[in-house]
Each structure stands twice: as structure tokens, then as C-alpha cells.
Coordinates of C-alpha atoms and ligand atoms in Angstrom, one line a residue:
Chain R
M1 CA -270.4 71.6 73.2
H2 CA -270.4 72.4 69.5
L3 CA -273.8 71.9 67.9
P4 CA -273.7 72.7 64.2
E5 CA -276.8 74.1 62.5
Y6 CA -276.9 71.0 60.4
Y7 CA -275.2 67.6 60.6
E8 CA -275.6 64.0 59.5
F9 CA -274.7 60.8 61.3
C10 CA -275.4 57.3 60.1
C11 CA -274.0 53.9 61.1
T12 CA -276.2 50.9 60.3
V13 CA -273.6 48.3 61.3
K14 CA -274.5 45.9 64.1
T15 CA -271.5 45.5 66.4
V16 CA -271.1 42.1 68.1
A17 CA -268.1 42.2 70.5
G18 CA -266.6 39.9 73.1
H19 CA -264.1 37.1 73.7
D20 CA -265.9 34.3 71.9
V21 CA -268.3 36.0 69.5
L22 CA -267.2 34.4 66.3
E23 CA -269.4 31.5 67.3
S24 CA -272.5 33.7 66.9
I25 CA -271.8 34.4 63.2
P26 CA -273.8 31.4 61.9
E27 CA -276.9 32.5 63.8
L28 CA -276.5 36.1 62.7
L29 CA -276.2 35.0 59.0
S30 CA -279.1 32.6 59.2
K31 CA -281.3 35.5 60.4
M32 CA -280.3 37.2 57.1
N33 CA -281.3 34.0 55.2
S34 CA -277.8 33.0 54.4
K35 CA -277.1 29.3 54.1
K36 CA -273.7 29.2 52.5
T37 CA -271.0 31.7 53.1
M38 CA -267.7 32.6 51.5
I39 CA -264.6 33.6 53.6
I40 CA -262.4 36.3 52.0
T41 CA -259.1 36.9 53.7
D42 CA -255.4 37.4 52.9
K43 CA -252.2 35.2 53.2
G44 CA -250.9 37.0 56.3
V45 CA -254.1 36.5 58.2
E46 CA -254.2 32.8 57.1
L47 CA -250.6 32.3 58.1
A48 CA -251.3 33.8 61.6
G49 CA -253.8 31.0 62.1
L50 CA -256.8 33.4 62.3
V51 CA -258.8 31.8 59.5
K52 CA -258.7 28.5 61.3
I53 CA -260.0 30.1 64.5
V54 CA -262.9 31.5 62.5
T55 CA -263.7 28.2 60.6
D56 CA -263.4 26.2 63.8
A57 CA -265.9 28.6 65.4
I58 CA -268.5 28.5 62.7
S59 CA -268.2 25.5 60.4
E60 CA -270.5 23.3 62.5
N61 CA -273.4 25.6 62.0
I62 CA -273.0 27.1 58.6
E63 CA -271.8 25.7 55.3
I64 CA -268.6 27.4 54.0
G65 CA -268.7 27.5 50.2
A66 CA -265.2 28.8 49.8
I67 CA -262.2 30.2 51.7
E68 CA -260.1 32.5 49.5
S69 CA -256.9 34.2 50.7
D70 CA -255.9 35.6 47.4
V71 CA -256.1 39.3 48.4
P72 CA -253.1 41.6 47.6
P73 CA -252.2 44.4 49.9
D74 CA -254.0 46.9 47.6
S75 CA -257.4 45.5 46.5
D76 CA -257.4 44.9 42.8
V77 CA -260.3 44.6 40.3
R78 CA -258.9 41.3 38.8
V79 CA -259.0 39.7 42.2
V80 CA -262.5 41.0 42.8
N81 CA -263.7 39.5 39.5
N82 CA -262.1 36.1 40.2
L83 CA -263.5 35.9 43.7
S84 CA -266.9 36.9 42.4
K85 CA -266.8 33.9 40.0
I86 CA -266.0 31.6 42.8
Y87 CA -268.8 33.0 44.9
V88 CA -271.3 32.4 42.2
K89 CA -269.9 29.0 41.1
N90 CA -270.0 27.6 44.7
G91 CA -273.5 28.9 45.3
C92 CA -272.5 31.2 48.2
D93 CA -275.0 33.8 49.5
S94 CA -273.0 35.9 51.9
I95 CA -269.4 36.9 52.7
I96 CA -267.3 36.9 55.8
A97 CA -264.3 39.2 55.4
V98 CA -261.5 38.4 57.8
G99 CA -258.7 40.9 57.7
G100 CA -257.8 44.6 57.4
G101 CA -258.8 47.4 55.0
S102 CA -257.9 45.8 51.7
V103 CA -259.6 42.5 52.5
L104 CA -262.8 44.4 53.4
D105 CA -262.5 46.6 50.2
T106 CA -262.1 43.5 48.1
A107 CA -265.1 41.9 49.8
K108 CA -267.2 45.0 49.2
G109 CA -266.2 44.9 45.5
V110 CA -267.2 41.2 45.3
N111 CA -270.5 41.9 47.0
I112 CA -271.3 44.6 44.5
I113 CA -270.7 42.3 41.6
V114 CA -272.6 39.3 43.0
S115 CA -275.5 41.4 44.3
E116 CA -275.9 43.5 41.2
N117 CA -275.3 40.5 38.9
S118 CA -272.9 42.6 36.9
D119 CA -269.4 42.0 35.6
D120 CA -268.4 45.7 35.4
L121 CA -267.4 47.3 38.7
M122 CA -266.7 50.6 37.0
K123 CA -270.5 51.2 36.6
F124 CA -270.8 51.5 40.4
T125 CA -268.0 54.0 41.1
G126 CA -268.6 57.4 42.7
A127 CA -271.1 58.4 45.3
G128 CA -274.6 57.0 45.3
A129 CA -274.3 54.7 42.3
L130 CA -275.7 51.8 44.3
K131 CA -279.4 51.9 44.6
R132 CA -280.3 48.9 46.7
K133 CA -279.1 46.7 49.5
L134 CA -276.4 44.2 48.8
R135 CA -276.1 40.6 50.0
P136 CA -275.1 40.0 53.6
L137 CA -271.5 41.0 54.6
V138 CA -269.9 40.3 57.9
A139 CA -266.6 42.0 58.7
V140 CA -264.1 40.5 61.2
P141 CA -261.3 43.0 61.6
T142 CA -257.8 41.5 62.5
T143 CA -256.2 44.8 63.5
S144 CA -257.5 47.5 65.8
G145 CA -257.1 50.6 63.7
T146 CA -258.7 51.4 60.4
G147 CA -262.3 51.1 61.5
S148 CA -263.1 50.0 57.9
E149 CA -265.7 47.6 59.3
V150 CA -267.9 50.7 59.8
T151 CA -267.1 52.8 56.7
S152 CA -269.2 53.1 53.6
V153 CA -266.4 53.5 51.1
A154 CA -264.2 51.1 49.2
V155 CA -261.1 51.7 47.0
I156 CA -260.2 49.2 44.4
A157 CA -257.3 49.5 41.9
D158 CA -257.7 48.9 38.2
P159 CA -254.1 48.2 37.1
E160 CA -255.1 47.9 33.4
R161 CA -256.5 51.4 33.3
N162 CA -254.0 52.5 35.9
K163 CA -256.8 53.9 38.0
K164 CA -258.1 53.7 41.5
M165 CA -261.9 53.3 41.6
A166 CA -263.6 54.8 44.6
F167 CA -267.0 53.7 45.8
S168 CA -269.2 55.4 48.3
S169 CA -272.6 54.3 49.4
L170 CA -274.3 53.5 52.6
Y171 CA -275.1 50.1 51.1
L172 CA -271.4 49.4 51.3
L173 CA -271.6 49.3 55.1
P174 CA -271.2 45.7 56.3
D175 CA -274.2 44.3 58.0
I176 CA -272.3 43.1 61.0
A177 CA -268.9 43.9 62.6
V178 CA -267.6 41.0 64.7
L179 CA -265.0 42.2 67.2
D180 CA -263.5 39.0 68.8
S181 CA -260.4 39.5 71.0
R182 CA -258.9 36.3 69.6
M183 CA -258.4 38.0 66.2
T184 CA -255.9 40.6 67.5
L185 CA -254.2 38.6 70.3
T186 CA -251.2 37.7 68.2
L187 CA -250.7 41.1 66.5
P188 CA -247.1 42.2 67.0
D189 CA -246.4 45.1 69.4
F190 CA -245.4 47.7 66.8
L191 CA -248.4 47.0 64.7
T192 CA -250.6 47.1 67.7
S193 CA -249.2 50.5 68.6
Q194 CA -249.3 52.0 65.2
T195 CA -252.8 50.8 64.3
A196 CA -254.0 52.1 67.7
M197 CA -252.6 55.5 66.9
D198 CA -254.4 55.4 63.6
A199 CA -257.6 54.9 65.6
L200 CA -256.6 57.7 68.0
T201 CA -256.1 60.0 65.0
H202 CA -259.5 59.1 63.6
A203 CA -261.0 60.2 66.9
A204 CA -258.9 63.3 67.4
E205 CA -259.5 64.5 63.9
A206 CA -263.2 63.8 63.9
Y207 CA -263.4 65.8 67.2
T208 CA -261.4 68.8 65.9
C209 CA -262.3 69.0 62.2
L210 CA -265.0 70.8 60.4
S211 CA -267.7 68.2 60.4
K212 CA -267.7 67.6 64.1
N213 CA -271.1 67.0 65.7
P214 CA -272.3 65.8 69.1
V215 CA -272.9 62.2 68.0
S216 CA -269.5 61.8 66.5
D217 CA -267.9 63.6 69.4
I218 CA -269.2 61.1 72.0
H219 CA -267.8 58.2 70.0
A220 CA -264.5 60.0 69.6
I221 CA -264.1 60.7 73.3
N222 CA -264.8 57.1 74.3
A223 CA -262.5 55.8 71.7
I224 CA -259.6 57.9 73.0
K225 CA -260.3 56.9 76.6
L226 CA -260.3 53.2 75.7
I227 CA -257.0 53.6 73.8
T228 CA -255.1 55.6 76.5
E229 CA -256.4 53.4 79.3
N230 CA -255.3 50.2 77.5
L231 CA -252.6 50.6 74.8
L232 CA -249.5 50.6 76.9
N233 CA -250.8 47.6 79.0
V234 CA -251.5 45.6 75.9
I235 CA -248.0 46.4 74.5
K236 CA -246.5 45.1 77.7
N237 CA -248.9 42.1 78.1
P238 CA -249.9 41.1 74.5
T239 CA -252.2 38.3 75.7
D240 CA -254.3 40.7 77.8
K241 CA -257.7 39.7 76.3
E242 CA -259.7 42.6 78.0
G243 CA -257.2 45.1 76.7
R244 CA -257.3 43.7 73.2
L245 CA -261.1 43.9 73.2
A246 CA -260.9 47.5 74.4
L247 CA -258.6 48.4 71.5
A248 CA -260.8 46.7 69.0
T249 CA -263.8 48.5 70.4
A250 CA -261.9 51.8 70.3
A251 CA -261.0 51.4 66.7
N252 CA -264.6 50.5 65.9
I253 CA -266.2 53.5 67.5
A254 CA -263.4 55.8 66.3
G255 CA -264.4 54.5 62.8
M256 CA -268.0 55.4 63.4
S257 CA -266.9 58.8 64.4
F258 CA -264.6 59.7 61.5
S259 CA -266.7 58.1 58.8
N260 CA -269.3 60.6 59.7
S261 CA -267.1 63.6 60.7
M262 CA -264.3 62.9 58.3
V263 CA -260.6 63.5 58.9
G264 CA -258.3 66.4 58.2
M265 CA -254.7 67.3 57.5
V266 CA -253.1 64.4 59.5
H267 CA -254.7 62.1 57.0
T268 CA -254.0 64.5 54.1
L269 CA -250.3 64.4 54.8
G270 CA -250.3 60.7 55.8
H271 CA -252.0 59.5 52.6
S272 CA -249.4 61.4 50.6
I273 CA -246.4 60.0 52.5
G274 CA -248.0 56.6 52.0
A275 CA -248.4 57.2 48.3
V276 CA -244.9 58.7 47.7
C277 CA -242.8 56.7 50.1
H278 CA -245.0 53.6 50.9
V279 CA -244.8 54.2 54.7
P280 CA -247.5 52.2 56.5
H281 CA -250.6 54.3 57.3
G282 CA -250.4 53.9 61.1
T283 CA -246.8 55.0 61.2
C284 CA -247.6 58.2 59.5
M285 CA -250.6 58.8 61.8
S286 CA -248.7 58.4 65.0
I287 CA -245.9 60.8 63.8
L288 CA -248.2 63.4 62.3
L289 CA -251.0 63.7 64.8
P290 CA -249.3 66.2 67.2
Y291 CA -248.4 68.4 64.2
G292 CA -251.9 68.4 62.8
L293 CA -253.3 69.5 66.2
E294 CA -250.6 72.1 66.6
Y295 CA -251.1 73.6 63.1
N296 CA -254.8 74.0 63.7
M297 CA -254.5 75.2 67.2
H298 CA -255.5 78.8 66.7
K299 CA -258.8 77.6 65.3
T300 CA -259.6 74.5 67.2
G301 CA -257.5 74.7 70.3
E302 CA -260.6 74.7 72.4
Y303 CA -261.5 71.2 71.1
T304 CA -257.9 69.9 71.3
G305 CA -257.9 71.1 75.0
E306 CA -261.1 69.1 75.6
L307 CA -259.2 66.0 74.4
L308 CA -257.0 66.3 77.4
Y309 CA -259.7 64.7 79.5
P310 CA -260.0 61.4 77.7
L311 CA -256.2 61.4 77.0
A312 CA -254.9 62.0 80.5
G313 CA -257.8 61.5 82.8
D314 CA -259.8 63.8 85.1
K315 CA -257.0 64.7 87.6
V316 CA -254.6 66.1 85.0
Y317 CA -257.5 67.7 83.2
S318 CA -258.8 69.6 86.2
K319 CA -255.4 70.6 87.4
T320 CA -254.5 72.1 84.0
P321 CA -255.8 75.7 83.4
K322 CA -258.0 75.9 80.3
S323 CA -255.6 77.9 78.3
K324 CA -252.9 75.3 78.8
R325 CA -255.0 72.3 77.9
P326 CA -254.4 72.2 74.1
E327 CA -250.6 72.2 74.5
K328 CA -250.9 69.7 77.3
A329 CA -253.0 67.3 75.2
I330 CA -250.5 67.5 72.4
E331 CA -247.6 66.9 74.8
Y332 CA -249.5 63.9 76.1
I333 CA -249.7 62.4 72.6
R334 CA -246.0 63.0 72.0
D335 CA -245.2 61.4 75.3
L336 CA -247.4 58.4 74.5
N337 CA -245.5 58.0 71.2
Q338 CA -242.2 58.1 72.9
K339 CA -243.3 55.5 75.4
L340 CA -244.5 53.3 72.6
C341 CA -241.2 53.8 70.8
D342 CA -239.3 52.7 73.9
A343 CA -241.6 49.7 74.5
T344 CA -241.2 48.4 70.9
D345 CA -237.4 48.9 70.6
G346 CA -237.8 51.8 68.3
R347 CA -240.2 50.1 65.9
H348 CA -242.8 52.8 66.7
P349 CA -240.9 55.8 65.1
V350 CA -241.6 59.3 66.4
C351 CA -240.4 61.3 63.4
L352 CA -240.2 60.8 59.7
K353 CA -236.4 60.6 59.4
D354 CA -236.5 57.5 61.8
V355 CA -238.9 55.5 59.6
L356 CA -236.8 52.6 58.3
D357 CA -237.7 49.8 55.9
R358 CA -236.8 46.2 56.6
D359 CA -233.2 46.6 55.4
G360 CA -232.7 49.6 57.6
N361 CA -232.9 52.2 54.9
M362 CA -234.6 55.6 55.4
M363 CA -238.1 55.4 53.9
V364 CA -238.7 59.2 53.8
P365 CA -235.5 60.9 52.4
E366 CA -235.7 64.7 53.1
D367 CA -235.6 65.5 49.3
K368 CA -239.0 63.7 48.9
L369 CA -240.8 66.2 51.1
P370 CA -241.7 68.6 48.2
E371 CA -243.2 65.7 46.2
I372 CA -245.2 64.7 49.2
A373 CA -246.5 68.2 49.7
K374 CA -247.6 68.4 46.1
T375 CA -249.4 65.1 46.3
A376 CA -251.1 66.3 49.5
L377 CA -252.7 69.3 47.7
G378 CA -254.8 66.8 45.7
D379 CA -256.1 64.8 48.7
G380 CA -259.8 65.3 49.4
S381 CA -259.4 65.2 53.2
I382 CA -257.8 68.7 52.9
F383 CA -261.3 70.1 52.6
Y384 CA -262.2 69.1 56.1
N385 CA -259.2 70.6 57.8
P386 CA -260.1 73.7 59.8
E387 CA -257.2 75.8 58.5
E388 CA -256.1 76.4 54.9
L389 CA -253.0 74.6 53.8
D390 CA -251.0 75.6 50.7
F391 CA -247.8 74.0 49.4
D392 CA -245.5 76.0 51.6
D393 CA -247.5 75.3 54.7
I394 CA -247.5 71.6 54.1
L395 CA -243.8 71.6 53.3
K396 CA -243.0 73.4 56.5
V397 CA -245.1 71.1 58.6
L398 CA -243.4 68.1 56.9
K399 CA -240.0 69.4 57.7
F400 CA -240.8 69.6 61.4
A401 CA -242.3 66.1 61.4
W402 CA -239.2 64.9 59.6
S403 CA -236.8 66.1 62.2
G404 CA -239.1 65.5 65.1
E405 CA -239.0 69.0 66.4
K406 CA -242.1 70.6 67.8
L407 CA -244.0 72.8 65.3
D408 CA -242.9 76.5 65.5
R409 CA -246.3 78.1 65.3
S410 CA -244.7 81.6 65.2
L411 CA -243.8 80.9 61.5
W412 CA -247.4 81.3 60.7
I413 CA -248.2 84.3 62.8
H414 CA -248.5 86.6 59.8
K415 CA -250.3 84.2 57.6
N416 CA -252.9 82.8 59.9
S417 CA -254.9 85.2 62.0
F418 CA -254.1 84.0 65.5
K419 CA -256.7 86.4 67.0
N420 CA -259.5 84.6 65.3
Q421 CA -260.3 81.8 67.7
E422 CA -264.0 81.2 66.9
S423 CA -264.2 80.4 63.2
L424 CA -266.0 77.0 63.4
Chain O
M1 CA -310.4 62.7 43.7
G2 CA -307.9 64.1 41.3
N3 CA -308.4 67.6 42.5
F4 CA -305.0 68.1 44.1
A5 CA -302.2 70.5 43.6
T6 CA -298.9 69.4 42.2
L7 CA -295.7 71.2 43.1
Q8 CA -292.8 71.4 40.7
P9 CA -289.3 71.5 42.0
G10 CA -287.4 74.6 41.0
G11 CA -289.9 77.3 41.9
R12 CA -288.9 80.6 43.5
P13 CA -288.0 82.4 40.3
L14 CA -286.2 85.3 42.1
V15 CA -283.8 82.9 43.9
R16 CA -283.2 81.1 40.6
F17 CA -282.5 84.3 38.8
Y18 CA -280.1 85.5 41.5
L19 CA -278.2 82.2 41.5
A20 CA -278.1 82.0 37.7
F21 CA -276.7 85.5 37.7
M22 CA -274.1 84.7 40.4
L23 CA -273.0 81.6 38.6
W24 CA -272.7 83.5 35.3
F25 CA -270.6 86.1 36.9
V26 CA -268.3 83.7 38.8
G27 CA -267.9 81.7 35.6
R28 CA -266.8 84.8 33.6
A29 CA -264.6 85.9 36.4
I30 CA -262.8 82.5 36.4
Q31 CA -262.2 83.0 32.7
A32 CA -260.8 86.4 33.4
A33 CA -258.7 85.3 36.4
A34 CA -257.1 82.6 34.3
L35 CA -255.6 85.5 32.2
V36 CA -254.8 87.9 35.0
D37 CA -253.8 85.9 38.1
P38 CA -250.7 83.8 38.0
N39 CA -251.9 81.3 40.6
V40 CA -255.2 80.6 38.8
R41 CA -253.2 80.3 35.5
K42 CA -250.9 77.8 37.1
E43 CA -253.8 75.8 38.5
F44 CA -255.3 75.5 35.1
N45 CA -251.9 74.7 33.5
D46 CA -251.5 71.8 35.8
L47 CA -255.0 70.4 34.8
P48 CA -255.3 68.1 31.8
D49 CA -255.7 69.7 28.3
D50 CA -259.4 69.1 27.7
F51 CA -260.3 69.7 31.3
S52 CA -263.7 71.1 32.3
F53 CA -265.7 71.4 35.5
S54 CA -269.2 72.5 36.4
L55 CA -270.8 74.1 39.5
G56 CA -274.5 74.2 40.2
A57 CA -277.5 73.1 42.2
A58 CA -279.1 69.7 42.0
F59 CA -282.7 69.0 41.0
N60 CA -282.6 71.1 37.8
G61 CA -281.0 74.0 39.6
P62 CA -278.9 76.5 37.7
Q63 CA -275.5 75.4 36.5
M64 CA -272.4 76.8 34.9
A65 CA -269.3 75.1 33.3
I66 CA -265.7 76.2 32.7
G67 CA -263.3 74.4 30.5
K68 CA -260.0 74.6 28.6
D69 CA -260.2 74.7 24.8
S70 CA -257.8 72.9 22.4
N71 CA -255.3 75.8 22.8
G72 CA -255.4 75.5 26.6
K73 CA -257.4 78.8 26.8
V74 CA -259.8 78.9 29.7
K75 CA -263.4 79.5 28.6
Y76 CA -266.7 80.1 30.4
L77 CA -268.9 77.5 28.7
G78 CA -272.2 78.9 29.8
K79 CA -275.1 77.5 31.7
N80 CA -276.4 74.9 29.3
S81 CA -273.2 73.5 27.8
N82 CA -273.5 70.1 26.2
I83 CA -270.1 68.8 27.4
V84 CA -269.9 66.3 30.2
P85 CA -267.6 68.0 32.7
Q86 CA -264.7 65.9 34.2
V87 CA -265.3 67.4 37.6
K88 CA -268.9 68.1 38.7
I89 CA -269.5 70.0 41.9
T90 CA -273.1 69.9 42.8
I91 CA -274.8 71.7 45.7
K92 CA -277.5 69.6 47.2
S93 CA -280.3 72.1 46.5
M94 CA -281.1 75.6 45.4
E95 CA -281.5 76.6 49.0
A96 CA -278.0 75.3 49.9
L97 CA -276.6 77.2 46.9
F98 CA -278.4 80.3 48.1
L99 CA -276.9 80.0 51.5
L100 CA -273.5 79.8 49.9
F101 CA -274.0 82.7 47.5
T102 CA -275.5 84.9 50.1
F103 CA -272.3 84.2 52.1
R104 CA -274.2 82.9 55.1
E105 CA -272.3 79.7 54.8
S106 CA -268.7 79.3 53.7
T107 CA -267.6 76.8 51.1
P108 CA -265.8 74.6 53.7
V109 CA -268.7 74.7 56.1
A110 CA -271.2 73.9 53.3
N111 CA -268.9 71.0 52.4
S112 CA -268.7 69.8 56.1
R113 CA -272.5 70.0 56.3
E114 CA -272.7 67.6 53.4
R115 CA -274.3 70.1 51.1
M116 CA -271.8 69.5 48.3
T117 CA -271.0 66.4 46.2
V118 CA -268.0 66.1 44.0
E119 CA -267.9 63.7 41.1
G120 CA -264.7 63.0 39.1
N121 CA -261.0 63.1 39.9
L122 CA -260.6 64.3 43.4
S123 CA -257.2 65.9 43.0
H124 CA -258.6 67.9 40.1
A125 CA -261.6 68.8 42.2
C126 CA -259.2 70.2 44.9
A127 CA -257.7 72.5 42.2
C128 CA -261.2 73.7 41.2
V129 CA -261.9 74.6 44.8
R130 CA -258.6 76.5 45.1
I131 CA -259.5 78.4 41.9
L132 CA -263.0 79.2 43.2
D133 CA -261.4 80.5 46.5
I134 CA -259.0 82.8 44.7
V135 CA -261.8 84.2 42.4
Q136 CA -264.0 84.8 45.4
V137 CA -261.3 87.0 47.0
Y138 CA -261.2 89.0 43.8
L139 CA -265.0 89.4 43.6
L140 CA -265.9 90.0 47.2
P141 CA -265.1 92.8 49.6
K142 CA -262.7 91.6 52.3
P143 CA -265.2 91.2 55.2
I144 CA -267.5 89.1 53.0
A145 CA -264.7 87.1 51.4
K146 CA -263.5 86.2 54.9
L147 CA -266.8 84.5 55.5
A148 CA -266.5 82.5 52.3
I149 CA -263.0 81.0 52.7
K150 CA -260.8 79.5 55.4
R151 CA -258.0 82.0 55.3
Y152 CA -257.9 85.4 53.7
P153 CA -254.6 85.5 51.7
K154 CA -251.9 88.1 52.1
W155 CA -251.8 89.6 48.6
S156 CA -249.7 92.4 47.1
L157 CA -251.3 95.8 46.5
K158 CA -251.2 95.2 42.7
K159 CA -253.3 92.0 43.1
H160 CA -255.8 93.8 45.3
T161 CA -256.2 96.8 43.0
I162 CA -255.2 96.3 39.4
N163 CA -255.9 92.6 39.1
R164 CA -259.1 93.0 41.0
L165 CA -260.3 95.7 38.7
L166 CA -259.2 93.8 35.6
I167 CA -261.0 90.7 36.6
N168 CA -264.2 92.4 37.5
L169 CA -264.2 94.4 34.3
R170 CA -263.5 91.5 32.1
A171 CA -266.2 89.5 33.9
I172 CA -268.7 92.2 33.2
I173 CA -267.7 92.8 29.6
G174 CA -266.8 89.2 28.9
F175 CA -263.5 88.9 27.2
Ligands
FE2_501 FE1 -256.6 56.4 59.2

């Protein structure tokens, strides 16, 4: 096991998970002296009937000061300011965020403003600008992927200044993450599969990238196990409550893992495809994960090989000789993607050229790849990738991911020292 | 009561001197590399006009700053420049910077061990790290440079000889 000379791990979020745990929110909030709470969510979550499930579960035991579903797909400072005013006007003293990443980021922004009693979010951007604990925040995720209920960052857009503000502080960690199987029971199959592959990517990158450590590792391994043991079953039986809870748990612990160990090139490339071509994050992750592991294999093949155990189980793992495990693990991920593609009638694409928008148009035209590669060079996650990546490297990897062909590692044989296996 | 010793941060004058010297040399070498190396020049060209960045240790540790002047010329701004850098790379402590500058810990490993913080535009910060990586290859002998960066580049003989000599000379002389 890899034990770095120095590492850090912190997760202060209390996890409450089960099939009917929304009901315990009022008690949890009252322990934090909250009497009146505000629910922040988005239209999609509301239309799916999930907000009603939450309010039915809690309204008897805690006063709900406001329910606001006015959150855009990218959290926005104007919305944060509006919601903060409502929070104060209605005398709320805590927030329940019901939704995905942007809902939670918005809720974190509101919590900064109301806790710091300020009207200027800008003051709190960057790392470590927050100096004290914020008001109570409960996160109720409605997808099983991002793990944002356990991350200490938030990104909020400022359209007037044409800027994205990034916040990073342990005080941004929610107090409680509530994982209730009812929240993901109606998630469509292709979203279930893609968000689960995002979680799998968090775990796989945390386990193989530069900040790996024993605490993160154990979270990553368990997350992968839960996903591979449950994902295909859930796609076939969407109402499988146990399976849904398993995936929610997997996303949660994969979140703990990557928010401490960080992610590498799969996210570097994925963020950039998202920025240039607006492809959903989970789609990018499922397509790119095998390529990231392949590209880094000469440096981190040993760790990728270890992933074969949670991916394929002990029988396959023990039958496969050590030297073949990295390739086998990657093959297993490709295979899983193909099965998910078949099970969702092609709505879980396995290569970039097959990613289509609602009207059936190609979302990643081949001529966009250079722009994506250029964008990737400016993404911070590139720091944590085990191997160096320059523009040409990225473009080459993207071309393979575009066509769906396996990465031809021999193209790098002169550039990367393939003898050098230790490095980490 | 009252008879206790106080310890000031920033002791160990020899370490401080060594780090200040290294920062000074790296700073001047970046200025030189911006003239000599096409990749470094391109990185600076792609950065905004009045761009500047700093590198140093936290808690009053030694610092240095680099910036572009109004003509786009890259200048070493010294150790106590008054400008507020757009990108600020801070190493957690003098000890951590010492590990880095004695090449017992590579930049990516230091980063992965949370010994660095970066403030400012992240994509600009990525460019700064690439510039620092190239300059390290010029300044350090290959076996040591290999410890400092992720992948030792395949360079032409000219880069390894003439450019290397020019950058080291210019860094020493300072023009
Ligand atoms: Fe992700």
C-alpha cells in the first residue's frame, strides 16, 4: 500500500443514509438550534416531485420559511443574492439544499452571505477567506455522482463581470449529507449510468493520482465495489431501493475520496469538453476514464491493477497475473460502458463522436478537439495527474476518445520513459 | 512570571539566505528564458499584458516576483516588489520551500502534499508552472531536473547547449 510521507484527509460531514431518513432532518436541525429552515432546489427536482417528498417528511416537525426552486443550471451570483434576501426576510436560520451540484453551490453561496452578514460574495473568493463556521446546511443529493455534498468548494458565476468565482474552505462543507433512496428512485437510466460513472471516475482517479493516501484509498475501493455490484441491476430494475442506496453511498464516499485526493486528467479533459461543447460531465467521465488510466499506465499501472479487485471481484482478480491486471481493469471499465450503452438504447455513449444533443446533432465535432486541448492546459486538475500532458498529448488522447479506439500507447514510447515504473 | 523566551518565525538565517538566493536566480533565469526559449516566450505572450506572478514561502518567507512591463517585456521584479501579483504561488513554509529547492521533493509532489497554495486565475497559474518547469530544466543537471518535474523533455542539442548557456549567463549577469 502506498503511504506518502505526508498527507491530509478531512471530512467533517455527518452522513445519514437509509430508505426513510429524510424524516430525521428536523431532529438533526434542532440539535444545531435551527427553528426555521429554507429549502433551496431547482425546477427539475421540483417537477420530479422530490421536493414534495422532502416537505412531507419534515414539515410536521420543523417550520419551513421558504421553498425556492429558482436555481439555474450554473449557479449565479444574482440568484444567490435574491435567495439570501428571502432567507433573511423570512427569518430562516438554516438551509436544506435538495438537488445536484449547482443547487448545492448556490446554497453554499447563500450561506456565506447570510452567515457573514455581507452583500458581497467576491470578498470570500479564493482559498481560506472564510474564518468561521457558517449557519447549518443540510445537503440532500438527488443524483448519485458528483459527491458535492462532501466537497469544500463552490463555483458561482458572476455574469456581469463575466467571471466564475471559486470558493474553497472547510467551512463550506455541509453539516449533514442525507442520502435517502427515495431521492434517486426516479432518476432516468442514462442519468443513473452517467452519474455513477462520474462517481467511479472520482474513485479511480483518487486512487491513481498524485495525492493518493491510505484513507482516501479505502473510500475509493469501497465506492468502486458498490458501483460495480449494483449499477447494472439498478439500470434493469430502477425501483431497486437497496441498489439506489448503494449507488448514493458510493457517490458519497467517492466524493470524500476525491475531495481529499483530487482528480487528474480524466477531469482535466472532461471539464474542457464540458466548457467548449457543453457535454454533460458524467458523459465525459464515462468515455474518458479508460483513456486516462491507459495514458498514465506506465506510472500508475500498479494502482490501476489493484482496481481490478473492486471492479471485477476476487475470482477474476486472483486468476489474472499481476502484470495483466491494469489492462484487465481498463478492459472491464470499457466493457461496463458498453453494457450500459446497450441497456440504455445508446444513451450512454462510449465515444465522443457518438455524443448527440436532443436533436440528434453531434455535440463534439472533430474540429473542436484542438480548442478543447487548449482549454485543458488551463485546468487546475492537470497538476494532480501523474504524467505530464502537453497540447499534443491531450490532442492525441482526445482523438482516440473521439473515435472510440483503444489508446495506442506506443505513440508515447519515446516521450514518456516507460521503464520508469516507480515515480510516485 | 514574564521570564519566558519568545520565538520569532523566520529564523534559520542560512536557510533563508539559500532560499532567497535560489529565488533570485530562478527569477532572473525566467527573465532570460523569456528572451531565449521560444516556449517560455509563447507562454508569456499568451498571458495578459500587465501580468505578474510571485513565488515564495508563507509566514514572511523569502519571495520573488516576475512581470511583464508595458512593452510586454518580461522582467524580474525583485524580492520586495510593491506590485500585487495576479497569480501568487505560496509554499506553506520555509521548510517546504527548502525541500523543494534542495530537490528532495518535486513540484507536483509538493503540490499533491498540499504544500502549495495558488491564488489568482488558475489557467494563468498553470502557465506559470509550465514556465517554472522549463526553467528548471535549463538550470539543473538532468538527474536533478528529473526529480523536480514529471517528465524530462526531449530537447534539441541547441536547447541543451546554447540556450542553456545563454540563460545561465544572463541570469548571473542580469540582462
Ligand atoms: Fe466528476
